[in-house]
mmCIF file of C-alpha atoms in Angstrom:
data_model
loop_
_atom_site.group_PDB
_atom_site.id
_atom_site.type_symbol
_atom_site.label_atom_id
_atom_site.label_comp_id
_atom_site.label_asym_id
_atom_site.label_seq_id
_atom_site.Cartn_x
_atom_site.Cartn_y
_atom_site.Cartn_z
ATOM 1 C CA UNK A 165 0.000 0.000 0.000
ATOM 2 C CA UNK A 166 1.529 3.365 -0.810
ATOM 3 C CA UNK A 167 0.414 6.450 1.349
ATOM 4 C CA UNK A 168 -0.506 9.708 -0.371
ATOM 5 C CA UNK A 169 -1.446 12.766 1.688
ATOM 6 C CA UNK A 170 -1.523 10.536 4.915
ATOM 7 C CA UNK A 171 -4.048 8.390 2.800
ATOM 8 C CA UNK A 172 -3.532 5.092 2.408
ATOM 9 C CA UNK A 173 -3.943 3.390 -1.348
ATOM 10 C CA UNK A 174 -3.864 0.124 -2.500
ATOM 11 C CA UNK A 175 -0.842 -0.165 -4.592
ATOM 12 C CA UNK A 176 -1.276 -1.368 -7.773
ATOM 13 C CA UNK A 177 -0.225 -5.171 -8.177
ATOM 14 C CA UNK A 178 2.002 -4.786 -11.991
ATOM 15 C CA UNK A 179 1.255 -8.531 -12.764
ATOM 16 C CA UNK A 180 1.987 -10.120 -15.705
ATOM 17 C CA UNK A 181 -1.570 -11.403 -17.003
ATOM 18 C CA UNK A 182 -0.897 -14.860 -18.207
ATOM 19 C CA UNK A 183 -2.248 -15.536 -21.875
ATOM 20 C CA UNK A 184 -3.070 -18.862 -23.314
ATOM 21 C CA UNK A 185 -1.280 -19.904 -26.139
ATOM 22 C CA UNK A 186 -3.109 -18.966 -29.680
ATOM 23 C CA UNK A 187 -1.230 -21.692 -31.896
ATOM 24 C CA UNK A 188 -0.033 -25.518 -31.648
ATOM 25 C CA UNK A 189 3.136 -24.099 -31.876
ATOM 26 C CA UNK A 190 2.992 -21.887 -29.349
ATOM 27 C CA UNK A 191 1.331 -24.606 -26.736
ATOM 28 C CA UNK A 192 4.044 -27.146 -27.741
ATOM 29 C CA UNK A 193 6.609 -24.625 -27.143
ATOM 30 C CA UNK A 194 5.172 -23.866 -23.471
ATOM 31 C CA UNK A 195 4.893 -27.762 -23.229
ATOM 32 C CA UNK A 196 6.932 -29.382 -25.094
ATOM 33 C CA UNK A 197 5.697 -33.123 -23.734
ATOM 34 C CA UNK A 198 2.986 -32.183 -26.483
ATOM 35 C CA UNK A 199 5.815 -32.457 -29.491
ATOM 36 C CA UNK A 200 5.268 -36.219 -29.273
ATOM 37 C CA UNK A 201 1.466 -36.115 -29.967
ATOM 38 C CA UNK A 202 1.165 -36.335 -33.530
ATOM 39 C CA UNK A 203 -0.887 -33.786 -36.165
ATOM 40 C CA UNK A 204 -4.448 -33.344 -35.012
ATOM 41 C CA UNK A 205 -7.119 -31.776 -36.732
ATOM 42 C CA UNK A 206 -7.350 -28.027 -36.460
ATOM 43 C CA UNK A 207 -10.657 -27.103 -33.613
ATOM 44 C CA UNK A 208 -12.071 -24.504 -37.121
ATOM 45 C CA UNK A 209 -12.330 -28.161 -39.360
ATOM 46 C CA UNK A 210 -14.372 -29.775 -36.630
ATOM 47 C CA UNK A 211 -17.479 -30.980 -37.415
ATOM 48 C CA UNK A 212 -20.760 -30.935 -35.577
ATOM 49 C CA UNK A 213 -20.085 -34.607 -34.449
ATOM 50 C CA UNK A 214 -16.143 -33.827 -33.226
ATOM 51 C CA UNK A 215 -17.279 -31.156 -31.166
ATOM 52 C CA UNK A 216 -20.110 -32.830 -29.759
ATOM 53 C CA UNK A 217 -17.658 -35.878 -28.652
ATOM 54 C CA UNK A 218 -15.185 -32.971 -27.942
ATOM 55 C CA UNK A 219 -17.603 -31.458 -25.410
ATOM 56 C CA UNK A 220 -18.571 -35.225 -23.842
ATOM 57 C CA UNK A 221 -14.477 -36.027 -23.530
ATOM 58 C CA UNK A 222 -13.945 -32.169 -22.273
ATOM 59 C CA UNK A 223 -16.689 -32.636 -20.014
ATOM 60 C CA UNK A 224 -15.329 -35.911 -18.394
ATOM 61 C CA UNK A 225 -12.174 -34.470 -18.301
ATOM 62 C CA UNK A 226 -13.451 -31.374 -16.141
ATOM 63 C CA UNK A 227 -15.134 -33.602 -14.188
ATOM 64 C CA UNK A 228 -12.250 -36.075 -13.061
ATOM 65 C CA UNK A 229 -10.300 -32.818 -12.640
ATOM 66 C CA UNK A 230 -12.542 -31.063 -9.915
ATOM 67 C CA UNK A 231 -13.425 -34.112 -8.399
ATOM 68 C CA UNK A 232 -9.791 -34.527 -7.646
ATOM 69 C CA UNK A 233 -8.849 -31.093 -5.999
ATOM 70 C CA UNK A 234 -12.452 -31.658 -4.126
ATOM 71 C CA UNK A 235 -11.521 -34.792 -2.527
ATOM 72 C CA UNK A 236 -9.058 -34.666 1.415
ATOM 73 C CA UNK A 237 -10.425 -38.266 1.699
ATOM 74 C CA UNK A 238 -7.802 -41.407 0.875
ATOM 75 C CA UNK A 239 -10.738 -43.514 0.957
ATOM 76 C CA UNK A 240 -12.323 -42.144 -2.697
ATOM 77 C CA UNK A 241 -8.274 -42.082 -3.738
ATOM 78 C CA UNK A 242 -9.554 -45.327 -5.771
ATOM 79 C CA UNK A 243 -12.656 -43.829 -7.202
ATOM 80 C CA UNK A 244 -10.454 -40.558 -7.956
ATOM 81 C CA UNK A 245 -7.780 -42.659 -9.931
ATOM 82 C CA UNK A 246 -10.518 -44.616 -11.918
ATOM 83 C CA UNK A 247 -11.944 -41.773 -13.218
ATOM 84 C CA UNK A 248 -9.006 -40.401 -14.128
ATOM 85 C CA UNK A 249 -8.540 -43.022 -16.209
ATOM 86 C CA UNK A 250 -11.439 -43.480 -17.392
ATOM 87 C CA UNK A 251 -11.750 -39.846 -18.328
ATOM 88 C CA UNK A 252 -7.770 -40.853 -20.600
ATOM 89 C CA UNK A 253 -9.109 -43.574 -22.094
ATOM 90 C CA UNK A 254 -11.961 -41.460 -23.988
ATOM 91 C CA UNK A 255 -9.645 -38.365 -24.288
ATOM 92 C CA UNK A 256 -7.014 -40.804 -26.065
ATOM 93 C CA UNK A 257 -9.935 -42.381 -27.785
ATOM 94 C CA UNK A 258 -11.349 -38.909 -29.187
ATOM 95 C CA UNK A 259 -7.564 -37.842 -29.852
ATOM 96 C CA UNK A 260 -7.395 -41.032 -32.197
ATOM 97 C CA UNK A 261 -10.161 -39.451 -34.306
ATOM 98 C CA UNK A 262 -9.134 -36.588 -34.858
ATOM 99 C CA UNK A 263 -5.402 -37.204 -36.662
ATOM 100 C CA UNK A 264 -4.602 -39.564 -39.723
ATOM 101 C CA UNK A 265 -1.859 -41.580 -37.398
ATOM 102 C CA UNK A 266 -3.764 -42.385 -34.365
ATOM 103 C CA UNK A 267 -1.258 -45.524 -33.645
ATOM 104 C CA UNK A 268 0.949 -42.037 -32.569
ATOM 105 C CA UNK A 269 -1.147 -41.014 -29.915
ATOM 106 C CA UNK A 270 -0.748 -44.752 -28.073
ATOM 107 C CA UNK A 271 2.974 -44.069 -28.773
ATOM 108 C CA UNK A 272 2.814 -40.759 -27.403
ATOM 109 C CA UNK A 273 1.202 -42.038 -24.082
ATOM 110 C CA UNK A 274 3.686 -44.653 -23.706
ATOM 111 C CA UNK A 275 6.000 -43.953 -20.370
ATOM 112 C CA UNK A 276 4.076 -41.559 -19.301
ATOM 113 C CA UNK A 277 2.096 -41.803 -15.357
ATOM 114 C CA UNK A 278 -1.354 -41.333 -15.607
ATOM 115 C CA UNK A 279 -1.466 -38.058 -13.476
ATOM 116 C CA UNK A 280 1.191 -36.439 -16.043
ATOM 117 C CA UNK A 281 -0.834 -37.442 -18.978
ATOM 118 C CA UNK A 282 -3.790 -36.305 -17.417
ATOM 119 C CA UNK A 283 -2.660 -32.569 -16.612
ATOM 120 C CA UNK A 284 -1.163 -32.672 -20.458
ATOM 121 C CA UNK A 285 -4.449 -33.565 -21.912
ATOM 122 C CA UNK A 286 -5.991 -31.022 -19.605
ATOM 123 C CA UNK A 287 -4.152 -28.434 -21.415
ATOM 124 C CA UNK A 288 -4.926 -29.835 -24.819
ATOM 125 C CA UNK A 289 -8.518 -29.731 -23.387
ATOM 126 C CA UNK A 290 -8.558 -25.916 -22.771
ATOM 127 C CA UNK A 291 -6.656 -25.357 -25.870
ATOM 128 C CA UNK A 292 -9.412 -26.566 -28.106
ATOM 129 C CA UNK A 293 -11.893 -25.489 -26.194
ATOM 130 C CA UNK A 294 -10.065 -21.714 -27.051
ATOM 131 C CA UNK A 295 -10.002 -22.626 -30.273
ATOM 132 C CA UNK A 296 -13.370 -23.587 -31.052
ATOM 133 C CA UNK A 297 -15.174 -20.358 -29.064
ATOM 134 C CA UNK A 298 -12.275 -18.077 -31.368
ATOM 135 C CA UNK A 299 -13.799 -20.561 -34.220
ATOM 136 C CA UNK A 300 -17.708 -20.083 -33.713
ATOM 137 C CA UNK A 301 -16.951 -16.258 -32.673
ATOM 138 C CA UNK A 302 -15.378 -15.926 -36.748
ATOM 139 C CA UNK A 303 -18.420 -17.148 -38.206
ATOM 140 C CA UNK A 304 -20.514 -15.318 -36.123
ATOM 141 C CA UNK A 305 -18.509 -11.891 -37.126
ATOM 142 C CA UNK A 306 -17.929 -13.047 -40.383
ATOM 143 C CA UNK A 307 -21.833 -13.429 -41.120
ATOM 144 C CA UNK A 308 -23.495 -10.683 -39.214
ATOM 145 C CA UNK A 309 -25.263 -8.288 -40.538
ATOM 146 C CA UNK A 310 -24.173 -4.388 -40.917
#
C-alpha cells in the first residue's frame, strides 16, 4: 500500500496477465511433452459430431479434474484414480479421431504416469476449447449483418 497525503492506497499489483497460447506451436513450445502427440485436426475443421464428442471427452475431463482437488479423503483415492482413467481412455480415444496416425497417440502415451498425462491432456482440453469459441466467434462476425 503506498500512502498519499496521509491516505492510504492500494498499490497497484504490476502482474503479468498470463495468456493462453493462440497456436499448436505456441502450446508445444510452453509444453513441449505435447511435441510427441502427432498432427491433429485443427478445432475450425471440426465438425458438428467432433465437437459434440469434444464437449462429452472435455466434459469428463473437467469432471475427473474437480473431483480430484475436491476430494481430502484417501478412501475415494480409488474412485479418484478410476476416473481419471477413465476420463484418458476417452480423451485418447477422441484424440485417435481426430489425426490420420492415431497408432501415434498410443505411442505418445507410452512412459508416461497417468497423473502427467492427465494434466497434459488437460491443457490440450482448454486449448481446443479456445479454439473452437475463437472458431464459432469468426463465423458469427464473419456473417453478421451491418
Amino acid at each position: 500500500m503506498s500512502v498519499d497525503n496521509g491516505v492510504q492506497n492500494k498499490k497497484e499489483v504490476n502482474e503479468e496477465e498470463v495468456e493462453f497460447p493462440q497456436t499448436w506451436e505456441a502450446l508445444v513450445e510452453q509444453n513441449p511433452l505435447l511435441a510427441g502427440l502427432p498432427v491433429l485436426l485443427p478445432a475450425e475443421q471440426f465438425t458438428f459430431d467432433v465437437s459434440a464428442r469434444f464437449e462429452q471427452v472435455r466434459t469428463r475431463m473437467y469432471v475427473a479434474y474437480n473431483d480430484s482437488t475436491r476430494n481430502d479423503d484417501d478412501s475415494t483415492a480409488v474412485d479418484m484414480v478410476e476416473e481419471r482413467v477413465a476420463a484418458l481412455r476417452d480423451m485418447i480415444a477422441f484424440l485417435k479421431t481426430i489425426t490420420e496416425e492415431p497408432a501415434k497417440v498410443d505411442e505418445f502415451t507410452s512412459g508416461i504416469d497417468v497423473n502427467t498425462l492427465f494434466l497434459v491432456f488437460l491443457v490440450v482440453v482448454q486449448f481446443y476449447a479456445d479454439q473452437l469459441g475463437k472458431s464459432a466467434l469468426s463465423k458469427t462476425s464473419s456473417t453478421s449483418t451491418k
